[in-house]
Amino acid sequence: MKIINTIIKSALVVATVTTAVSAKDYSGAELYMLNEVQYGKFEARMQMAAVSGTVSSMFLYQNGSEQASAERWVEVDIEVLGKNPGSFQSNIITGKAGAQKTSEKHHQVNPATTQAFHTYGLEWTPNYVRWTVDGVEVRKTEGGQATELKGTQGLRFNLWSSEDPGWVGNFNPNDLPIFQFINWVKVYKYTPGQGENGSDFTLDWTDNFDTFDGSRWGKGDWTFDGNRVDLTDKNIYSKDGMLILALTRKGQEMFNGQVPVDNEQQQQPASSSSQQQQQPQSSASQPATVSSDSQQPQPQSSATQQQVNPNDPQQQNPVIDPNANIQPGDQQAIRKMRAQYQAEKGTNGFVNAKGARVKEAKNRYRVNFGI
């Protein structure tokens, strides 16, 4: 194995290698927004997945940052590390490939990230980056590194397993499968002083995941060294109005559990739309506080009920009850979403650890942890 060039240095190090493709024993998942934007607010209502040895995340990333020829590195992270599901790690990565600057901090979440749904938020402006949980600010970085986030970024979510036990804990395959549940995602445009109540953000679109919108999202289909799983589109599902990322054994890419109930009081809109929408009031009944002392992992269980096959269109595209109280506008939106689902295209190919496509089919990316 010949290492060509070192690319990342922080919680992970990425290096381009030339090596044959080899299947791994486990399957994970990555969901990524097809279009990148410059500045904005990003919210996701989620119950995370965490057992020792895993990473469950929501992050902003500029494609190509890891390339040695890239002008800059641009990334903002929310990562739940498996050894401590009671907190998440926030981070900004800037600089250039091979000379990154990072700023990791840890924040307690109560109830734990695996025990309840929380609304996780990222605000990115020219002057600051802000992290929130259930509407409560847990970190804000003004100036300095925040101003180095130039260009565009896309929103991503992934679920995988690091081979660095010092970072995420020791991995036990008997803890699998685990699942990350995303109830909804909201993306806001950066509109200084023109948002609701004079805020700096205007809601652009909401996705409630009644179906999978292939015109908005891509499904990862790659892997990288230092990650013991292959990221695959087979471990991303839509079920009961929830987007599900799974981490499973290879060949067992089925969702064998029951979708958990989100007790958020404010009901979300019935369909996803790219039109501007009014922001509903969030239910902040489960606030987060800033701390990182707890280190007790809380494995996530899965009930063996209805199976979901991602290759079955009827399961990915649920039937609407004709007796349900659905307004004409909702039916039109549902038809539109189903048409978008039918037009979904695959995203196969070789890409790097963060999803940027690799031109050479033999190029792979190596990830070393604990640097």
mmCIF file of N, CA and C in Angstrom, residues 9-10 25-26 33 37 52 91 97 101 120 139 141 145 155 167 188 226 232 237 259 318 331 354:
data_model
loop_
_atom_site.group_PDB
_atom_site.id
_atom_site.type_symbol
_atom_site.label_atom_id
_atom_site.label_comp_id
_atom_site.label_asym_id
_atom_site.label_seq_id
_atom_site.Cartn_x
_atom_site.Cartn_y
_atom_site.Cartn_z
ATOM 1 N N LYS A 9 -5.952 16.376 9.298
ATOM 2 C CA LYS A 9 -5.405 16.192 10.635
ATOM 3 C C LYS A 9 -6.315 16.860 11.635
ATOM 4 N N SER A 10 -7.018 16.068 12.427
ATOM 5 C CA SER A 10 -7.884 16.535 13.516
ATOM 6 C C SER A 10 -8.329 15.287 14.230
ATOM 7 N N ASP A 25 -16.935 -5.914 6.698
ATOM 8 C CA ASP A 25 -17.896 -6.813 7.337
ATOM 9 C C ASP A 25 -19.172 -6.120 7.788
ATOM 10 N N TYR A 26 -19.202 -4.778 7.738
ATOM 11 C CA TYR A 26 -20.334 -4.027 8.266
ATOM 12 C C TYR A 26 -20.757 -2.961 7.270
ATOM 13 N N MET A 33 -26.900 16.367 1.100
ATOM 14 C CA MET A 33 -27.665 17.316 0.309
ATOM 15 C C MET A 33 -26.962 17.516 -1.032
ATOM 16 N N VAL A 37 -24.702 25.387 -0.323
ATOM 17 C CA VAL A 37 -25.145 26.777 -0.170
ATOM 18 C C VAL A 37 -24.081 27.554 0.592
ATOM 19 N N SER A 52 -20.749 1.846 21.694
ATOM 20 C CA SER A 52 -19.309 2.031 21.711
ATOM 21 C C SER A 52 -18.693 1.660 20.359
ATOM 22 N N ASN A 91 -17.375 20.904 16.311
ATOM 23 C CA ASN A 91 -16.047 21.134 15.757
ATOM 24 C C ASN A 91 -16.149 22.029 14.522
ATOM 25 N N ALA A 97 -5.644 21.232 3.436
ATOM 26 C CA ALA A 97 -5.329 19.811 3.557
ATOM 27 C C ALA A 97 -3.891 19.646 4.019
ATOM 28 N N LYS A 101 -6.915 23.292 11.040
ATOM 29 C CA LYS A 101 -7.162 23.828 12.373
ATOM 30 C C LYS A 101 -8.501 23.281 12.848
ATOM 31 N N TYR A 120 -31.485 19.593 16.643
ATOM 32 C CA TYR A 120 -30.104 20.051 16.549
ATOM 33 C C TYR A 120 -30.019 21.150 15.490
ATOM 34 N N ARG A 139 -23.101 26.524 21.964
ATOM 35 C CA ARG A 139 -21.781 27.045 21.577
ATOM 36 C C ARG A 139 -21.968 28.102 20.488
ATOM 37 N N THR A 141 -19.178 30.467 18.069
ATOM 38 C CA THR A 141 -17.825 30.902 17.721
ATOM 39 C C THR A 141 -17.942 32.122 16.829
ATOM 40 N N GLN A 145 -11.894 31.572 13.554
ATOM 41 C CA GLN A 145 -12.070 30.411 12.684
ATOM 42 C C GLN A 145 -13.381 30.444 11.913
ATOM 43 N N LEU A 155 -25.279 20.072 3.628
ATOM 44 C CA LEU A 155 -25.668 19.387 4.853
ATOM 45 C C LEU A 155 -25.574 17.878 4.649
ATOM 46 N N TRP A 167 -11.015 7.316 20.569
ATOM 47 C CA TRP A 167 -11.937 8.393 20.197
ATOM 48 C C TRP A 167 -13.382 8.013 20.468
ATOM 49 N N TYR A 188 -32.642 27.019 6.031
ATOM 50 C CA TYR A 188 -32.988 28.435 5.962
ATOM 51 C C TYR A 188 -31.943 29.189 5.144
ATOM 52 N N GLY A 226 -9.842 3.130 8.037
ATOM 53 C CA GLY A 226 -10.077 3.653 9.375
ATOM 54 C C GLY A 226 -11.538 3.608 9.753
ATOM 55 N N THR A 232 -23.477 2.530 2.413
ATOM 56 C CA THR A 232 -24.277 1.984 1.323
ATOM 57 C C THR A 232 -25.672 2.582 1.307
ATOM 58 N N TYR A 237 -33.505 4.417 4.760
ATOM 59 C CA TYR A 237 -34.903 4.048 4.557
ATOM 60 C C TYR A 237 -35.819 5.216 4.905
ATOM 61 N N VAL A 259 -40.343 2.240 14.353
ATOM 62 C CA VAL A 259 -39.976 3.657 14.362
ATOM 63 C C VAL A 259 -40.406 4.273 15.690
ATOM 64 N N PRO A 318 -44.964 4.963 0.857
ATOM 65 C CA PRO A 318 -46.121 4.415 1.563
ATOM 66 C C PRO A 318 -47.441 4.781 0.915
ATOM 67 N N GLN A 331 -52.596 16.553 -1.311
ATOM 68 C CA GLN A 331 -52.560 15.482 -2.295
ATOM 69 C C GLN A 331 -51.644 15.850 -3.453
ATOM 70 N N LYS A 354 -15.615 12.082 2.662
ATOM 71 C CA LYS A 354 -16.702 13.019 2.858
ATOM 72 C C LYS A 354 -17.618 13.111 1.640
#
